[in-house]
Amino acid sequence: MPVLLHIDSSPLYGRSVSRELTSAFVTQWKASHTDGTVIERDLNATAISPITEEWVNAVYTPEEARTPEQNKLLASSDSLIAELEQADEYVIGVPMHNFGVPSVLKLWIDQICRVGKTFSYADGKPKGLIIGKKATFIIATGGIYDAQTQMASFNFVEPYVRSLFGFLGLTDVTFLTAGGTMALNYGQDRNAFLAPHLQAVQAHLAATHEKLL
Ligand SMILES: Cc1cc2nc3c(=O)[nH]c(=O)nc-3n(C[C@H](O)[C@H](O)[C@H](O)COP(=O)(O)O)c2cc1C
């Protein structure tokens, strides 16, 4: 039974472009995976603590030697990693905030990057341990950061996410970007703006589904 992990990180809910596009992805994914299940992980509705010294100490304490307090400190990280392991596929909504990823997404990333669990350093070489998953990142940015534009070097979202998840072992990764959402604040029609991006989601899923058949 296929499992999709759906993650959102926009605080704007009804106004959010990334949420609307990940939601369209989920609707279409469900239609083509009638036996599938979706794990919903809304990072704006999830309390995730920042990393502390105690947390780091717990991570680097061998599992069998951890105290009950240390296990408690790692419980949230353990369950967020379990969601990644349980799912075959991920769709992750990423709004650009201050040229990078939203702080709630970074808090989640800090909890799921765990030595020995999601990556290892066997023989001094990094090795990703999240293997065989398919991920689609749906990015929304107020400005436009296309390659070759003056603003391209300000885009720390896609390069960061691509490198990070590559480090964790993901190789089947797709980025769909809705750039220039700022136009919506200046009167551009929302449906007209979203139409090509909804189409891109649909085309990506159709192509993915064909590959699976
Ligand atoms: C706190 C905050 C910071 C933002 N920083 C940037 C930025 O650095 N560059 C940019 O192009 N747009 C920026 N924006 C605009 C968002 O990228 C844009 O609204 C996008 O649509 C967000 O995705 P969402 O609609 O899913 O929330 C920012 C928006 C917010 C709320």
GROMACS .gro file of C-alpha atoms and ligand atoms in nm:
model
  244
    1MET     CA    1   0.000   0.000   0.000
    2PRO     CA    2   0.168   0.326  -0.111
    3VAL     CA    3   0.215   0.600   0.148
    4LEU     CA    4   0.254   0.971   0.073
    5LEU     CA    5   0.398   1.212   0.330
    6HIS     CA    6   0.246   1.559   0.278
    7ILE     CA    7   0.436   1.842   0.445
    8ASP     CA    8   0.342   2.212   0.443
    9SER     CA    9   0.532   2.502   0.592
   10SER     CA   10   0.349   2.818   0.489
   11PRO     CA   11   0.191   3.020   0.771
   12LEU     CA   12  -0.056   3.174   0.525
   13TYR     CA   13  -0.296   2.879   0.492
   14GLY     CA   14  -0.589   2.997   0.267
   15ARG     CA   15  -0.370   3.257   0.092
   16SER     CA   16  -0.072   3.024   0.049
   17VAL     CA   17   0.032   2.928  -0.303
   18SER     CA   18   0.251   2.635  -0.193
   19ARG     CA   19  -0.032   2.493   0.020
   20GLU     CA   20  -0.278   2.516  -0.268
   21LEU     CA   21  -0.035   2.336  -0.500
   22THR     CA   22   0.059   2.060  -0.253
   23SER     CA   23  -0.312   2.012  -0.184
   24ALA     CA   24  -0.377   1.967  -0.559
   25PHE     CA   25  -0.089   1.717  -0.567
   26VAL     CA   26  -0.243   1.519  -0.280
   27THR     CA   27  -0.590   1.518  -0.438
   28GLN     CA   28  -0.453   1.386  -0.766
   29TRP     CA   29  -0.220   1.139  -0.596
   30LYS     CA   30  -0.514   0.995  -0.398
   31ALA     CA   31  -0.716   0.961  -0.720
   32SER     CA   32  -0.441   0.754  -0.880
   33HIS     CA   33  -0.351   0.559  -0.563
   34THR     CA   34  -0.692   0.455  -0.437
   35ASP     CA   35  -0.530   0.204  -0.201
   36GLY     CA   36  -0.282   0.464  -0.072
   37THR     CA   37  -0.263   0.654   0.254
   38VAL     CA   38  -0.146   1.009   0.323
   39ILE     CA   39   0.042   1.121   0.633
   40GLU     CA   40  -0.032   1.489   0.697
   41ARG     CA   41   0.244   1.689   0.863
   42ASP     CA   42   0.157   2.058   0.892
   43LEU     CA   43   0.472   2.219   1.028
   44ASN     CA   44   0.288   2.540   1.123
   45ALA     CA   45   0.069   2.331   1.353
   46THR     CA   46   0.351   2.119   1.496
   47ALA     CA   47   0.553   2.230   1.798
   48ILE     CA   48   0.917   2.150   1.719
   49SER     CA   49   1.189   2.254   1.963
   50PRO     CA   50   1.518   2.399   1.847
   51ILE     CA   51   1.826   2.186   1.901
   52THR     CA   52   1.977   2.213   2.249
   53GLU     CA   53   2.302   2.089   2.402
   54GLU     CA   54   2.109   1.811   2.581
   55TRP     CA   55   1.953   1.704   2.250
   56VAL     CA   56   2.296   1.681   2.084
   57ASN     CA   57   2.434   1.484   2.380
   58ALA     CA   58   2.138   1.244   2.355
   59VAL     CA   59   2.197   1.192   1.981
   60TYR     CA   60   2.563   1.107   2.039
   61THR     CA   61   2.492   0.873   2.332
   62PRO     CA   62   2.471   0.511   2.209
   63GLU     CA   63   2.107   0.402   2.195
   64GLU     CA   64   2.145   0.132   2.458
   65ALA     CA   65   2.306   0.378   2.703
   66ARG     CA   66   2.047   0.657   2.673
   67THR     CA   67   1.862   0.763   2.987
   68PRO     CA   68   1.479   0.783   2.987
   69GLU     CA   69   1.518   1.165   2.979
   70GLN     CA   70   1.737   1.140   2.669
   71ASN     CA   71   1.486   0.911   2.498
   72LYS     CA   72   1.216   1.164   2.579
   73LEU     CA   73   1.426   1.444   2.427
   74LEU     CA   74   1.457   1.244   2.104
   75ALA     CA   75   1.096   1.125   2.089
   76SER     CA   76   0.976   1.398   1.854
   77SER     CA   77   1.277   1.350   1.622
   78ASP     CA   78   1.216   0.972   1.626
   79SER     CA   79   0.852   1.008   1.525
   80LEU     CA   80   0.925   1.264   1.249
   81ILE     CA   81   1.191   1.029   1.109
   82ALA     CA   82   0.946   0.737   1.133
   83GLU     CA   83   0.709   0.932   0.905
   84LEU     CA   84   0.988   0.967   0.648
   85GLU     CA   85   1.066   0.596   0.671
   86GLN     CA   86   0.702   0.491   0.651
   87ALA     CA   87   0.628   0.694   0.336
   88ASP     CA   88   0.731   0.593  -0.016
   89GLU     CA   89   0.685   0.940  -0.151
   90TYR     CA   90   0.699   1.297  -0.020
   91VAL     CA   91   0.538   1.623  -0.132
   92ILE     CA   92   0.678   1.922   0.052
   93GLY     CA   93   0.552   2.281   0.023
   94VAL     CA   94   0.827   2.539   0.066
   95PRO     CA   95   0.756   2.912   0.068
   96MET     CA   96   1.064   3.134   0.032
   97HIS     CA   97   1.118   3.337   0.347
   98ASN     CA   98   1.405   3.585   0.348
   99PHE     CA   99   1.570   3.403   0.057
  100GLY     CA  100   1.573   3.074   0.246
  101VAL     CA  101   1.335   2.815   0.386
  102PRO     CA  102   1.079   2.904   0.656
  103SER     CA  103   1.199   2.863   1.014
  104VAL     CA  104   0.943   2.587   1.085
  105LEU     CA  105   1.087   2.382   0.798
  106LYS     CA  106   1.441   2.437   0.928
  107LEU     CA  107   1.332   2.320   1.276
  108TRP     CA  108   1.192   2.003   1.115
  109ILE     CA  109   1.511   1.953   0.910
  110ASP     CA  110   1.719   1.981   1.229
  111GLN     CA  111   1.510   1.703   1.385
  112ILE     CA  112   1.524   1.464   1.090
  113CYS     CA  113   1.899   1.493   1.020
  114ARG     CA  114   2.027   1.229   1.264
  115VAL     CA  115   2.360   1.051   1.243
  116GLY     CA  116   2.306   0.676   1.232
  117LYS     CA  117   1.941   0.718   1.139
  118THR     CA  118   1.914   0.934   0.827
  119PHE     CA  119   2.285   0.963   0.742
  120SER     CA  120   2.608   0.801   0.847
  121TYR     CA  121   2.979   0.873   0.828
  122ALA     CA  122   3.107   0.522   0.771
  123ASP     CA  123   3.482   0.532   0.682
  124GLY     CA  124   3.473   0.909   0.712
  125LYS     CA  125   3.245   0.936   0.409
  126PRO     CA  126   2.891   1.074   0.430
  127LYS     CA  127   2.621   0.829   0.330
  128GLY     CA  128   2.250   0.906   0.306
  129LEU     CA  129   2.021   0.651   0.466
  130ILE     CA  130   1.687   0.764   0.319
  131ILE     CA  131   1.689   0.538   0.019
  132GLY     CA  132   1.437   0.463  -0.257
  133LYS     CA  133   1.199   0.753  -0.190
  134LYS     CA  134   1.052   0.994  -0.441
  135ALA     CA  135   1.020   1.360  -0.342
  136THR     CA  136   0.845   1.659  -0.497
  137PHE     CA  137   0.923   2.004  -0.357
  138ILE     CA  138   0.673   2.276  -0.442
  139ILE     CA  139   0.835   2.614  -0.391
  140ALA     CA  140   0.658   2.952  -0.392
  141THR     CA  141   0.853   3.276  -0.413
  142GLY     CA  142   0.736   3.637  -0.416
  143GLY     CA  143   1.005   3.739  -0.665
  144ILE     CA  144   1.150   3.555  -0.962
  145TYR     CA  145   1.482   3.375  -0.925
  146ASP     CA  146   1.517   3.197  -1.259
  147ALA     CA  147   1.869   3.097  -1.364
  148GLN     CA  148   2.044   3.375  -1.554
  149THR     CA  149   1.838   3.646  -1.385
  150GLN     CA  150   2.006   3.902  -1.163
  151MET     CA  151   1.828   3.757  -0.857
  152ALA     CA  152   1.927   3.392  -0.914
  153SER     CA  153   2.213   3.406  -0.662
  154PHE     CA  154   1.968   3.513  -0.388
  155ASN     CA  155   1.779   3.184  -0.411
  156PHE     CA  156   1.898   2.976  -0.117
  157VAL     CA  157   1.584   2.759  -0.116
  158GLU     CA  158   1.630   2.515  -0.403
  159PRO     CA  159   2.012   2.475  -0.376
  160TYR     CA  160   1.984   2.416   0.000
  161VAL     CA  161   1.694   2.172  -0.020
  162ARG     CA  162   1.854   1.988  -0.313
  163SER     CA  163   2.189   1.949  -0.133
  164LEU     CA  164   2.035   1.858   0.202
  165PHE     CA  165   1.805   1.585   0.071
  166GLY     CA  166   2.080   1.460  -0.162
  167PHE     CA  167   2.303   1.427   0.146
  168LEU     CA  168   2.026   1.224   0.314
  169GLY     CA  169   2.018   0.984   0.018
  170LEU     CA  170   1.733   1.106  -0.203
  171THR     CA  171   1.801   1.081  -0.574
  172ASP     CA  172   1.449   1.097  -0.723
  173VAL     CA  173   1.373   1.461  -0.657
  174THR     CA  174   1.156   1.709  -0.851
  175PHE     CA  175   1.129   2.083  -0.797
  176LEU     CA  176   0.819   2.273  -0.912
  177THR     CA  177   0.847   2.645  -0.855
  178ALA     CA  178   0.576   2.910  -0.861
  179GLY     CA  179   0.781   3.228  -0.892
  180GLY     CA  180   0.648   3.584  -0.878
  181THR     CA  181   0.356   3.532  -0.637
  182MET     CA  182   0.402   3.895  -0.535
  183ALA     CA  183   0.194   3.983  -0.845
  184LEU     CA  184  -0.108   3.848  -0.654
  185ASN     CA  185  -0.070   4.141  -0.412
  186TYR     CA  186  -0.090   4.380  -0.706
  187GLY     CA  187  -0.417   4.257  -0.850
  188GLN     CA  188  -0.316   3.959  -1.067
  189ASP     CA  189  -0.602   3.710  -1.088
  190ARG     CA  190  -0.523   3.416  -0.856
  191ASN     CA  191  -0.680   3.150  -1.077
  192ALA     CA  192  -0.493   3.278  -1.382
  193PHE     CA  193  -0.168   3.281  -1.185
  194LEU     CA  194  -0.219   2.931  -1.046
  195ALA     CA  195  -0.338   2.765  -1.369
  196PRO     CA  196   0.006   2.686  -1.521
  197HIS     CA  197   0.139   2.569  -1.184
  198LEU     CA  198  -0.159   2.339  -1.126
  199GLN     CA  199  -0.099   2.208  -1.475
  200ALA     CA  200   0.268   2.146  -1.393
  201VAL     CA  201   0.165   1.946  -1.082
  202GLN     CA  202  -0.081   1.744  -1.290
  203ALA     CA  203   0.174   1.679  -1.567
  204HIS     CA  204   0.441   1.575  -1.317
  205LEU     CA  205   0.206   1.330  -1.146
  206ALA     CA  206   0.078   1.194  -1.478
  207ALA     CA  207   0.436   1.131  -1.591
  208THR     CA  208   0.526   0.973  -1.257
  209HIS     CA  209   0.219   0.752  -1.266
  210GLU     CA  210   0.295   0.639  -1.620
  211LYS     CA  211   0.646   0.545  -1.510
  212LEU     CA  212   0.499   0.333  -1.231
  213LEU     CA  213   0.266   0.139  -1.463
  214LIG     C1  214   0.812   3.627   0.621
  214LIG     C2  215   0.819   3.631   0.470
  214LIG     C3  216   0.941   3.646   0.407
  214LIG     C4  217   0.946   3.649   0.268
  214LIG     N1  218   1.068   3.661   0.207
  214LIG     C5  219   1.074   3.660   0.072
  214LIG     C6  220   1.200   3.668   0.004
  214LIG     O1  221   1.306   3.674   0.064
  214LIG     N2  222   1.199   3.668  -0.130
  214LIG     C7  223   1.084   3.658  -0.203
  214LIG     O2  224   1.091   3.656  -0.326
  214LIG     N3  225   0.965   3.650  -0.143
  214LIG     C8  226   0.958   3.650  -0.008
  214LIG     N4  227   0.837   3.639   0.054
  214LIG     C9  228   0.717   3.619  -0.027
  214LIG    C10  229   0.684   3.471  -0.035
  214LIG     O3  230   0.792   3.395  -0.088
  214LIG    C11  231   0.562   3.452  -0.120
  214LIG     O4  232   0.455   3.517  -0.055
  214LIG    C12  233   0.528   3.306  -0.144
  214LIG     O5  234   0.406   3.300  -0.216
  214LIG    C13  235   0.520   3.230  -0.013
  214LIG     O6  236   0.463   3.102  -0.029
  214LIG     P1  237   0.315   3.075   0.023
  214LIG     O7  238   0.225   3.157  -0.068
  214LIG     O8  239   0.297   2.930   0.009
  214LIG     O9  240   0.309   3.122   0.165
  214LIG    C14  241   0.828   3.637   0.192
  214LIG    C15  242   0.706   3.621   0.258
  214LIG    C16  243   0.700   3.619   0.394
  214LIG    C17  244   0.566   3.600   0.462
   0.00000   0.00000   0.00000
